[in-house]
Coordinates of C-alpha atoms in Angstrom, one line a residue:
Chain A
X33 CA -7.9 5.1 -19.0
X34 CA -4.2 5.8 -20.7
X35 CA -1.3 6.2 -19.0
X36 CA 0.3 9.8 -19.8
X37 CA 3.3 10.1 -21.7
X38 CA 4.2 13.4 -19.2
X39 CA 6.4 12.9 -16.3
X40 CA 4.4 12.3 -12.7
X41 CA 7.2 14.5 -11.2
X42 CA 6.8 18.8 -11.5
X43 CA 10.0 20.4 -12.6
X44 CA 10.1 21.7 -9.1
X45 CA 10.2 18.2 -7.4
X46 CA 13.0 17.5 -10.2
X47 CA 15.0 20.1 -9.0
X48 CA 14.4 19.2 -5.1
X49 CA 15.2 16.1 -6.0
X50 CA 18.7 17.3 -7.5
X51 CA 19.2 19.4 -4.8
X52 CA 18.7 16.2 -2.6
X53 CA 21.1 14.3 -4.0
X54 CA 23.5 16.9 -3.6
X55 CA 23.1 17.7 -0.5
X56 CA 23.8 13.6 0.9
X57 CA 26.8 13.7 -1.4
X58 CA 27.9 16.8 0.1
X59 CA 27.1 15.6 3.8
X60 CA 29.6 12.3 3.0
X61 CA 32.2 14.6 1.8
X62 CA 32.2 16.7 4.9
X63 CA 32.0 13.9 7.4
X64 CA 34.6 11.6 5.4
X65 CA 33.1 8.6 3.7
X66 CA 33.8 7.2 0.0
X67 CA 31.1 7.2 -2.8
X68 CA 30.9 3.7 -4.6
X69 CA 29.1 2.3 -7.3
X70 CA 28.4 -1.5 -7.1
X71 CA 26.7 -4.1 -10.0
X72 CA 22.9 -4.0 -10.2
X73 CA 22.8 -7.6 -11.6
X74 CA 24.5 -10.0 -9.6
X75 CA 24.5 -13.6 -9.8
X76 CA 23.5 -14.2 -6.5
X77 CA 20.4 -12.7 -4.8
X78 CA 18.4 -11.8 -1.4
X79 CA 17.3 -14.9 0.1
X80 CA 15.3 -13.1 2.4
X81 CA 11.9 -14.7 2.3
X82 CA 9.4 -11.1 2.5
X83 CA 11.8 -9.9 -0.7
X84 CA 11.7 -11.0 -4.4
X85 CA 14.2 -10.1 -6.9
X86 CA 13.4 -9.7 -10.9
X87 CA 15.7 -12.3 -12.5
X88 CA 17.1 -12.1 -16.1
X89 CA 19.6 -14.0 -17.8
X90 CA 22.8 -13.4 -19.6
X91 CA 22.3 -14.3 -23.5
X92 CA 24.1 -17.7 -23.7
X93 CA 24.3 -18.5 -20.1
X94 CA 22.5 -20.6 -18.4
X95 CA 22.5 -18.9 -15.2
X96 CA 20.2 -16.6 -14.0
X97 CA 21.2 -13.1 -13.1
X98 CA 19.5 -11.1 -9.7
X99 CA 18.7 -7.5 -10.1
X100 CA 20.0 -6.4 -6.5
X101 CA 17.3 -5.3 -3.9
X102 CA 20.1 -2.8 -1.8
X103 CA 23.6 -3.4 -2.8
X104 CA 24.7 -4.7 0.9
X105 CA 26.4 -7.8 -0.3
X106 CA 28.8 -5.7 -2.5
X107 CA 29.1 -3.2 -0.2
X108 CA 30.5 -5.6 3.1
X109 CA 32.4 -7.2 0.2
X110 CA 34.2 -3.8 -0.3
X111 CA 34.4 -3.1 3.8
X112 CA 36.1 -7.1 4.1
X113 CA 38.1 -6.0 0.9
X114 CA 39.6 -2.7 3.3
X115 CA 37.4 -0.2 2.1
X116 CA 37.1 2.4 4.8
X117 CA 33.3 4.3 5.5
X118 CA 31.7 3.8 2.2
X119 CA 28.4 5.2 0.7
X120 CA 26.0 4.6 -2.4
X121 CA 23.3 6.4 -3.8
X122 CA 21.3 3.7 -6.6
X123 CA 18.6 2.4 -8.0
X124 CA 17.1 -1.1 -6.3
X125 CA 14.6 -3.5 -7.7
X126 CA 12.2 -5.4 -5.7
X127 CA 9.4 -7.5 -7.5
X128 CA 5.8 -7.1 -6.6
X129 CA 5.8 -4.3 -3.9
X130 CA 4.2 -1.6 -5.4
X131 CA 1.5 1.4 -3.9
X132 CA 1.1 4.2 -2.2
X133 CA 4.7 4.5 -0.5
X134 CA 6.3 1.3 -2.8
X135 CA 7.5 1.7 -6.3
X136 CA 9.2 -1.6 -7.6
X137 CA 12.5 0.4 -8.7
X138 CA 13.8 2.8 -6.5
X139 CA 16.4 5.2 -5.1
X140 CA 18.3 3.4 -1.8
X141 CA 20.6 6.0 -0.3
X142 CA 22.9 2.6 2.2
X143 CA 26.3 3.7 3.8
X144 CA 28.7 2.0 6.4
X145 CA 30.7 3.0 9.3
X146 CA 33.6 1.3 10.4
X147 CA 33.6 0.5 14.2
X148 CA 29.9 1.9 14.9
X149 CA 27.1 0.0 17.0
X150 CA 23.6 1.1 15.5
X151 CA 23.3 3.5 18.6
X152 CA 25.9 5.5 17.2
X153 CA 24.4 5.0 13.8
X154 CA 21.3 6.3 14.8
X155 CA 22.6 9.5 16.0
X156 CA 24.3 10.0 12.6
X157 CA 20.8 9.5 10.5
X158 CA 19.3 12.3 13.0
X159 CA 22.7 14.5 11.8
X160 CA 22.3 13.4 8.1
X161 CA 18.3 14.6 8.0
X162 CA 18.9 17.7 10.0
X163 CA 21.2 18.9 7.1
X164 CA 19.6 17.2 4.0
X165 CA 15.9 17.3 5.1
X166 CA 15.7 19.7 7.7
X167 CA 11.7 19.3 8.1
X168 CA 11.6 15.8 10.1
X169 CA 14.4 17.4 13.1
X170 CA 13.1 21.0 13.3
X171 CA 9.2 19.7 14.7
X172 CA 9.7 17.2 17.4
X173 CA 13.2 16.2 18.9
X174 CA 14.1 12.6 17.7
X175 CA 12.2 9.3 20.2
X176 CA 14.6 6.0 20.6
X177 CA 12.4 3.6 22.0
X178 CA 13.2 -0.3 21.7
X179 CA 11.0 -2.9 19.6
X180 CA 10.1 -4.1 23.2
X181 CA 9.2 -0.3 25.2
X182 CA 6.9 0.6 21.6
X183 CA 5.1 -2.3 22.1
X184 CA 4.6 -2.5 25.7
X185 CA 3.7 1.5 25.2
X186 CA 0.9 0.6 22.5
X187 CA -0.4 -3.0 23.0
X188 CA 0.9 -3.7 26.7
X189 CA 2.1 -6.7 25.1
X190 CA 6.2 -7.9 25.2
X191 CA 7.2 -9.1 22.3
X192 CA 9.7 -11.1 23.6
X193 CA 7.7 -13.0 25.6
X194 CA 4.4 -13.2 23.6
X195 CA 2.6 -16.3 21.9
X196 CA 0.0 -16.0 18.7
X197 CA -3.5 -16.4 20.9
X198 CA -2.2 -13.4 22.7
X199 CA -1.4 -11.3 19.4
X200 CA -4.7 -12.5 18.0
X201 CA -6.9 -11.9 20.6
X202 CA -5.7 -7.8 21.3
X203 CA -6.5 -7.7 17.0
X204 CA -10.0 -9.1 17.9
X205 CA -10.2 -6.7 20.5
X206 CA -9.0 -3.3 18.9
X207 CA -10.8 -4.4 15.8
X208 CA -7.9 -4.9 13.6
X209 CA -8.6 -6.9 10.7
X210 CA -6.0 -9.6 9.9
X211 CA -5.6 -12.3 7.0
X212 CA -6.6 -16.0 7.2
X213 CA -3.4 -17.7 7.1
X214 CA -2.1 -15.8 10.3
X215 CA 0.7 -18.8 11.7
X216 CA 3.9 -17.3 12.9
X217 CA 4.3 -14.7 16.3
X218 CA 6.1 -12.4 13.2
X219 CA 3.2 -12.5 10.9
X220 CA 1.7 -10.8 14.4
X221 CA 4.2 -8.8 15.2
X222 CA 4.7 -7.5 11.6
X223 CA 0.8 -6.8 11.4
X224 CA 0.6 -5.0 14.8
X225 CA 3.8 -2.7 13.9
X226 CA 2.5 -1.8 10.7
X227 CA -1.4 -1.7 11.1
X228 CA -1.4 -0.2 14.7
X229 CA 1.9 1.2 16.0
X230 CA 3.4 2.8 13.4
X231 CA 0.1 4.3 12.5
X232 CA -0.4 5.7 16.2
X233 CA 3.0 6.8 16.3
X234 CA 4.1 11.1 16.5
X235 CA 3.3 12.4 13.2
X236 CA 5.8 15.2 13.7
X237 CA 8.8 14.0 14.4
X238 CA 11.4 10.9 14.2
X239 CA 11.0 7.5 15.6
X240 CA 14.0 5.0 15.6
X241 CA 12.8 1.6 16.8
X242 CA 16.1 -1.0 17.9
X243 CA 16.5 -4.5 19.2
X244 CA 14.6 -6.5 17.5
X245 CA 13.3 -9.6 18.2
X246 CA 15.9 -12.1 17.0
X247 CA 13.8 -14.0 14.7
X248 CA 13.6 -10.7 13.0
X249 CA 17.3 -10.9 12.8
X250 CA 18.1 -10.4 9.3
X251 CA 21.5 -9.6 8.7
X252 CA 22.2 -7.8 12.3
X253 CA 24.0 -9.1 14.8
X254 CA 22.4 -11.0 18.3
X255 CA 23.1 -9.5 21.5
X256 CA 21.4 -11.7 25.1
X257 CA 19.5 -9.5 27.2
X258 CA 17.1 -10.5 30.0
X259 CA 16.9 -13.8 29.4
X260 CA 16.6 -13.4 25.3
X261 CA 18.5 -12.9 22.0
X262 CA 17.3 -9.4 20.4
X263 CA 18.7 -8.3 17.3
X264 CA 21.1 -5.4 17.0
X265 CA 19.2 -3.4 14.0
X266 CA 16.9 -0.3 14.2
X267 CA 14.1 1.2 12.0
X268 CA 13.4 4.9 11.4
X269 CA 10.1 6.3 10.7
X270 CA 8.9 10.3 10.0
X271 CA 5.8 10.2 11.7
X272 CA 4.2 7.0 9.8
X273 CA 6.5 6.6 6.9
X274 CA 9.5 4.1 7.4
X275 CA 12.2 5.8 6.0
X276 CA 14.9 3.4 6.9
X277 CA 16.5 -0.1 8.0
X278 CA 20.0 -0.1 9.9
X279 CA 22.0 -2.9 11.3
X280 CA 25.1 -3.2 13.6
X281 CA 26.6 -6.2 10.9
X282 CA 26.7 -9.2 11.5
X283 CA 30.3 -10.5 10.9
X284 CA 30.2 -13.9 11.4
X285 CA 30.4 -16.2 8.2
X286 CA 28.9 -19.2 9.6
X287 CA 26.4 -17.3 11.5
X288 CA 25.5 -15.7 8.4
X289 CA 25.7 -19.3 6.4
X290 CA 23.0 -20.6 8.8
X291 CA 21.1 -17.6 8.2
X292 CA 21.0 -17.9 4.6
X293 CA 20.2 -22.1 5.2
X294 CA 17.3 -20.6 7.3
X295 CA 16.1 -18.6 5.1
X296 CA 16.1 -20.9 1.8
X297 CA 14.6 -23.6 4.3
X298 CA 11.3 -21.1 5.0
X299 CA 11.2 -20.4 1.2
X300 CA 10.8 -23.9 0.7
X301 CA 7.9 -24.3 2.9
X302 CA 6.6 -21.0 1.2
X303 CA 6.9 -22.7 -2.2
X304 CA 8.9 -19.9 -2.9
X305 CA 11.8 -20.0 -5.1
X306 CA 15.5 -20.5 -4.2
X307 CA 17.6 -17.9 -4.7
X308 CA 21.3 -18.8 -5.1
X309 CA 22.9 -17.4 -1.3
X310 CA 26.0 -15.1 -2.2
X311 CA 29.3 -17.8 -1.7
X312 CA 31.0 -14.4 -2.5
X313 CA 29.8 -12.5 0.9
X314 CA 30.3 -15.4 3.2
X315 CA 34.0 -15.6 1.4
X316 CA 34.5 -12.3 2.1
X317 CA 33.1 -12.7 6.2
X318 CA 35.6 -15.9 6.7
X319 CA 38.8 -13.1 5.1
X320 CA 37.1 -10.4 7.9
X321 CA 34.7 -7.8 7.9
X322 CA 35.5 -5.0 9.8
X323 CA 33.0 -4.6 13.1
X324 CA 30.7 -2.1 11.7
X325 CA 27.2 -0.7 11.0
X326 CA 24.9 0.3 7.9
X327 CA 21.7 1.9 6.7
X328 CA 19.7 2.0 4.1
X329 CA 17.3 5.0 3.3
X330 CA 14.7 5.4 1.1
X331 CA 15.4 8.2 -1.0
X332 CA 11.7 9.1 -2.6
X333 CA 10.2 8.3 0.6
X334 CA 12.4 11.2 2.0
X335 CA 11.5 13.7 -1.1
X336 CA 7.6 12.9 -0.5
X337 CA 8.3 14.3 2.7
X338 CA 10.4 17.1 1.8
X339 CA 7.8 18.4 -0.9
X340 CA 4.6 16.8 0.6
X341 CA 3.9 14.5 -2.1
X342 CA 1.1 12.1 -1.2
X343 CA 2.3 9.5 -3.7
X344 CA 5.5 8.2 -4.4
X345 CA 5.0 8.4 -8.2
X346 CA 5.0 11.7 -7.5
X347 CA 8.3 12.4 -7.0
X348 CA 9.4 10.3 -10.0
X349 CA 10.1 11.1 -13.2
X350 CA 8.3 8.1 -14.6
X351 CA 7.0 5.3 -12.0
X352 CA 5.5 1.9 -12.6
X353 CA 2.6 3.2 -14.4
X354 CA 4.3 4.7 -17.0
X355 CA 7.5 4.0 -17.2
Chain B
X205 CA -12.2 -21.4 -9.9
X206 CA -11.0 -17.8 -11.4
X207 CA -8.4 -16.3 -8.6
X208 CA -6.3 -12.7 -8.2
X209 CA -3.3 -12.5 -6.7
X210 CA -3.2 -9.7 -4.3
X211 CA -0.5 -8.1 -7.2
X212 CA -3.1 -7.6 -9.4
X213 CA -5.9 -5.6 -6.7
X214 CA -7.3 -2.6 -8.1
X215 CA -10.0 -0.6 -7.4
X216 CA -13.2 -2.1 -9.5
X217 CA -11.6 -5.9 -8.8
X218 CA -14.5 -7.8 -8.7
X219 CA -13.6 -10.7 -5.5
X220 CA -15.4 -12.8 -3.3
X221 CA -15.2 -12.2 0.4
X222 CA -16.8 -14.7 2.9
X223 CA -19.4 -15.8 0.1
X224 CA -20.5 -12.1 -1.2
X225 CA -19.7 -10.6 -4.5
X226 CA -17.1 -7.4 -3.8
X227 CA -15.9 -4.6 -5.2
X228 CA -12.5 -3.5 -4.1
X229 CA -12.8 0.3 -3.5
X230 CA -9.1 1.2 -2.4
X231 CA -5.8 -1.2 -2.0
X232 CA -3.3 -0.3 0.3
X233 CA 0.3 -2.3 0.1
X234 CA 2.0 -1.8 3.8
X235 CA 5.4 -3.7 4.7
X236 CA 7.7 -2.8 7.8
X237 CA 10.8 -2.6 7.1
X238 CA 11.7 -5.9 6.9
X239 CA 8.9 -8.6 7.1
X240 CA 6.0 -9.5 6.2
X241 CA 3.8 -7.4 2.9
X242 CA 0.1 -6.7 3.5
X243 CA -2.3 -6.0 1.6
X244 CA -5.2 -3.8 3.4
X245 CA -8.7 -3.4 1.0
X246 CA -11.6 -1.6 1.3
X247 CA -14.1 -3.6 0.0
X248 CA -18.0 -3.0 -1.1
X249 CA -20.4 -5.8 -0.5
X250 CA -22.4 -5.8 -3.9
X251 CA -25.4 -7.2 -2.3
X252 CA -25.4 -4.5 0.8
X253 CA -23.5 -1.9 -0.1
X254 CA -21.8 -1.9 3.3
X255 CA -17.4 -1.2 3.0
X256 CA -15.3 -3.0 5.1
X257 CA -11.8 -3.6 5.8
X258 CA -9.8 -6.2 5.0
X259 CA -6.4 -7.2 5.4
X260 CA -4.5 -9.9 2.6
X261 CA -0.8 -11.2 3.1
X262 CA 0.6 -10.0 0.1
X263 CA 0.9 -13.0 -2.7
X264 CA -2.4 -14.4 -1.2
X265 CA -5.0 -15.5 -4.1
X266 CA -8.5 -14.6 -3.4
X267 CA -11.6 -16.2 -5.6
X268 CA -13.1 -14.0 -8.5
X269 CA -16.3 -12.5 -8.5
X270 CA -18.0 -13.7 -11.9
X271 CA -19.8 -10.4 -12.1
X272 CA -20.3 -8.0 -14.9
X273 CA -22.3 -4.7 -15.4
X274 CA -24.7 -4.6 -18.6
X275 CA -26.4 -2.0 -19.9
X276 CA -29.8 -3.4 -20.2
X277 CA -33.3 -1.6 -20.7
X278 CA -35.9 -0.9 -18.3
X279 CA -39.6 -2.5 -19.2
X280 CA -41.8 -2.2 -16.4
X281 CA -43.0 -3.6 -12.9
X282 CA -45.2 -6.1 -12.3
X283 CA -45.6 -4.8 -8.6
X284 CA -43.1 -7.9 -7.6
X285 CA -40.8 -7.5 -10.0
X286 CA -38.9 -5.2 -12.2
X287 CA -38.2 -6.4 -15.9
X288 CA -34.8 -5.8 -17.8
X289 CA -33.9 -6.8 -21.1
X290 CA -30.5 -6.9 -22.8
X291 CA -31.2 -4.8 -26.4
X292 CA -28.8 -6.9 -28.1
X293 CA -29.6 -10.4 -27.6
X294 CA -33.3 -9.6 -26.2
X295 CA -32.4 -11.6 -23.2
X296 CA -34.9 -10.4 -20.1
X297 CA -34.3 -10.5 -16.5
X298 CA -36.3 -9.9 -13.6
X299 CA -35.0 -7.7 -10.4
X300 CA -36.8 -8.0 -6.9
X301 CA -37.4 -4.9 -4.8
X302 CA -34.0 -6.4 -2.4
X303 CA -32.0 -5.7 -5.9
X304 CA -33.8 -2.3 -6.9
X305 CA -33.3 -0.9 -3.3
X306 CA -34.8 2.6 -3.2
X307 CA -33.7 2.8 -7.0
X308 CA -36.8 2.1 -8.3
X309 CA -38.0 5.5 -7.9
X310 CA -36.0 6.6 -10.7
X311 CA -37.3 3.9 -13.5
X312 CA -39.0 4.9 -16.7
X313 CA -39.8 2.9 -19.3
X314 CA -37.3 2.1 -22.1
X315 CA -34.1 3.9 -20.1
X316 CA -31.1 2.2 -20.3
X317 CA -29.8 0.8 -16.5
X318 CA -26.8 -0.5 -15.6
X319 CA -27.3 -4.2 -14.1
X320 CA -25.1 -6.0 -12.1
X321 CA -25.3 -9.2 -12.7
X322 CA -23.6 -12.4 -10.3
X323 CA -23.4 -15.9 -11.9
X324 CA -26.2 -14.1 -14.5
X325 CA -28.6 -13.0 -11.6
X326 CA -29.4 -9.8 -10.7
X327 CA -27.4 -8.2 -7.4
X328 CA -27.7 -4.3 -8.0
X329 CA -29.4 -1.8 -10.8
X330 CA -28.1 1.7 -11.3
X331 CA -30.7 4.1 -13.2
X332 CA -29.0 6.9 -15.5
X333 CA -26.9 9.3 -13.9
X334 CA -29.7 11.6 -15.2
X335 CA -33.2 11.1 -16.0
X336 CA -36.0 13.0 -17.5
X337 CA -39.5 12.8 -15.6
X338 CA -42.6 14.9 -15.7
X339 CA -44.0 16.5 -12.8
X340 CA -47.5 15.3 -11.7
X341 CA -48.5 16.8 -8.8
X342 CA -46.9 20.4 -7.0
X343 CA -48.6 23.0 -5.4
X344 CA -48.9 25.6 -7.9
X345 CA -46.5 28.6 -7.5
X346 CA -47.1 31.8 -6.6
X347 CA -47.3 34.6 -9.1
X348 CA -44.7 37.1 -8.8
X349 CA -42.9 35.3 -6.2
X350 CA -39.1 36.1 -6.8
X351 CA -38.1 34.9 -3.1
X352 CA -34.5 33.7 -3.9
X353 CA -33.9 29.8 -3.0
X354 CA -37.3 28.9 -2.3
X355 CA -38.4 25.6 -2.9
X356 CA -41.1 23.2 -2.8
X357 CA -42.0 19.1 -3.2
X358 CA -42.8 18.1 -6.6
X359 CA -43.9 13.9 -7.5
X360 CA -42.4 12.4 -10.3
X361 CA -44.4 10.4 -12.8
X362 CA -42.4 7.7 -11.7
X363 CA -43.2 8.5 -7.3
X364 CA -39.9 9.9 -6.5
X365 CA -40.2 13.4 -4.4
X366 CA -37.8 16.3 -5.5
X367 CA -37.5 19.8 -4.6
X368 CA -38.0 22.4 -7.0
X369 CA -37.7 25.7 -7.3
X370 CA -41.3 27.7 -6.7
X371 CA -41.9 28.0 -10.1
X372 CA -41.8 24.7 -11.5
X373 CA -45.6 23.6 -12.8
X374 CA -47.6 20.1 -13.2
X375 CA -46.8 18.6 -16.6
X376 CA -43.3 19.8 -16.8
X377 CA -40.4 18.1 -17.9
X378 CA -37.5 18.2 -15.0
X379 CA -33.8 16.7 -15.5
X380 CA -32.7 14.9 -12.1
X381 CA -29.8 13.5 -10.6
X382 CA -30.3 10.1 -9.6
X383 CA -26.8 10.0 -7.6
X384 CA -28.1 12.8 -5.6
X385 CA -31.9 13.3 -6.0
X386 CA -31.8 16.6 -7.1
X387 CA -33.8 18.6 -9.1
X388 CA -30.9 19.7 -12.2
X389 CA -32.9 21.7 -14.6
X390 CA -36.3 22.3 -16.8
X391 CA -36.5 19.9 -20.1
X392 CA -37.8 22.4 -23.2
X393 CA -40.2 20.4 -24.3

């Protein structure tokens, strides 16, 4: 079967698309925040272990260059640097994740607010949709449910507190079927979130799920409650769909030095590659990074549901397939 | 051992799950936000035809299926077994009634089938999507009938049972669907 030369997109989905755009550019110029560009290659890369980054190279350089998978790094570098509320709308790369809702180039909408928690970050995701995407806030009025309460609501299980023969055995129950190589309490938790909460959750209206397990950290910061670390981030989901990932920053170089260490140390034991970790953004934590949160949305994600595409090629111009 | 990486699923794959040849029907890539990629499949057992679901961590490597669909031609039955042979090479095979499920119905002599074949034996046949067969026994119709939609059972020279409209006669040609069983239209003879 060929591959058509013709865009995947309609010209109407274009223009939505357009109109899109617009309209986040216009919300940041209303509620004060500065549009920045930042490099797509970059010599250092995400060493988070569930991301890959396409590499290249630099002709007569050894070194190898990173296309960027969000452009965080750059972005607190620019916050440290005395930025003030900054926000980017740009392409991001991220090798092998491709399907239904994943192209492996895509549109990241990621924007920071000086002196925010993630609560308050929340709240100003529910604002940006109601005025950009006005579908996912007119249906149902907005749930905020921790990572702990959605579980406990839809496997009676707390995460916090949980151990792999108990994850296993409610998937043997409810019939969930699960890889071989099942070894960590996250490979469970991931698989339960996606396979059977986010599946179950309200399909007409917005779910934000915060405080996350801490081993789930990634770049938020840890906060002790009851007994346990949880991790000051938050997901957003229409219905099903993850739209987003935001964190209350972590600001702490060496925090975020033994994070990267962690993270090279599991790619090892993956037999993963290493990816350089960013000298730059832990430079730029030790100077000081403002207290802060960010976000990251997915901008075709957003436009599938705006125009009810059931496939994010279509709302592209040219995906993958054809590109 | 031939391997996939989950990267390269697509429906039609041919993988082997829990020592049966497959067919992956539909992949499905899920991630949360951040954390671990899945991969969930549906998969048909070639031997059953049951689906199931499965679930891959993404990057996983899961064995090839050495199977491949010929084209081969249909020679006859011995009662026990049903006799193929490739038209190129001349290379025959022979298909139990486990392999020709209920297909069998559907075989004439010298039509070209689709065999499935696993490690060069037999797993599945799949007849034309449409066949030609004569009609051997129908009750005959009834003159001046013109009762819209009726229909009636009509054997095949080959046993399979269709229905047909009232006005379809012994020792007529009929084109049938084999996907469906149904009775597509007269062959002018």
């Amino acid at each position: 079967m060929s591959v058509d030369w013709k865009p995947f997109a309609s010209h109407e989905i274009l223009v939505q698309r357009a109109e899109l755009l617009k309209a986040i550019r216009c919300f940041f110029a209303e509620t004060g925040a500065l549009e920045v560009e930042t490099p797509i290659l970059s010599r250092a890369g995400t060493t988070d272990p569930q991301i890959e980054s396409f590499i290249t190279h630099l002709t007569g350089r050894e070194k190898a260059l990173y296309l960027h998978t969000s452009p965080e790094f750059a972005m607190k570098r620019l916050l440290a640097a005395g930025s003030p509320d900054i926000y980017q709308l740009c392409k991001v790369f991220r090798q092998g994740e491709f399907g239904r809702f994943h192209n492996p180039e895509f549109t990241l909408l990621e924007w920071y607010r000086l002196g925010f928690d993630h609560h308050a970050l929340m709240k100003e995701v529910v604002d940006l949709l109601k005025q950009v995407a006005p579908f996912a806030t007119v249906d149902g009025e907005p749930q905020f449910l921790s990572y702990q309460d959605i579980f406990l609501q839809y496997t009676g299980i707390d995460p916090h507190q949980t151990d792999t023969s108990e994850l296993s055995s409610f998937a043997r129950k409810k019939n969930i079927s699960f890889p071989a190589q099942m070894t960590t309490v996250d490979d469970w938790l991931d698989l339960l979130i996606s396979c059977w909460i986010a599946i179950k959750l309200p399909q007409d209206r917005l779910t934000f799920i915060y405080d996350y397990p801490a081993s789930q950290a990634s770049l938020a910061r840890l906060r002790l409650e009851g007994g346990s670390y949880v991790a000051e981030r938050f997901e957003v989901y229409y219905g099903s769909l993850e739209l987003g990932n935001g964190f209350h920053e972590l600001t702490d170089a060496h925090e975020q030095a033994s994070r990267f260490q962690q993270d090279q140390s599991a790619r090892v034991l993956n037999g993963q590659s290493i990816i350089p970790s960013d000298s730059h953004l832990l430079e730029a934590l030790s100077f000081g990074l403002p207290p802060c949160a960010g976000v990251a949305l997915g901008v075709d994600r957003l436009l599938m549901l705006i125009t009810g595409a059931p496939h994010i090629k279509d709302v592209c111009t040219f995906s993958i397939e054809n590109a | 051992m031939a391997t996939y990486s989950t990267n390269e699923f697509k429906s039609g794959l041919k993988i082997m799950i829990d020592g049966s040849p497959c067919s992956i029907v539909e992949n499905e890539f899920v991630k949360p936000g951040k954390g671990q990629a899945f991969n969930r499949v549906k998969i048909r057992n070639l031997k059953t035809g049951r689906v199931v679901e499965k679930t891959f961590k993404s990057g996983e490597s899961v064995e090839a299926a050495d199977v491949l669909d010929t084209q081969m031609e249909y020679l006859y039955t011995d009662g026990e077994f049903w006799h193929f042979m490739d038209p190129k090479t001349f290379e025959q095979i022979a298909a139990s009634s486990e392999v020709l499920v209920d297909n069998a119905k559907w075989l004439k002599e010298q039509d070209l089938c689709e065999v499935t074949l696993w490690n060069g034996a037999p797993i599945g046949v799949t007849p034309p999507n449409f066949v030609e067969l004569k009609v051997v026994e129908t009750d005959p119709g009834l003159k001046g009938d013109t009762a819209q939609g009726g229909t009636k059972p009509a054997t095949l020279e080959t046993g399979a049972v269709v229905k047909v409209p009232l006005f379809i006669e012994e020792g007529e040609m009929l084109k049938v669907d084999t996907r469906t069983g149904e009775y597509v239209s007269r062959v002018k003879a």
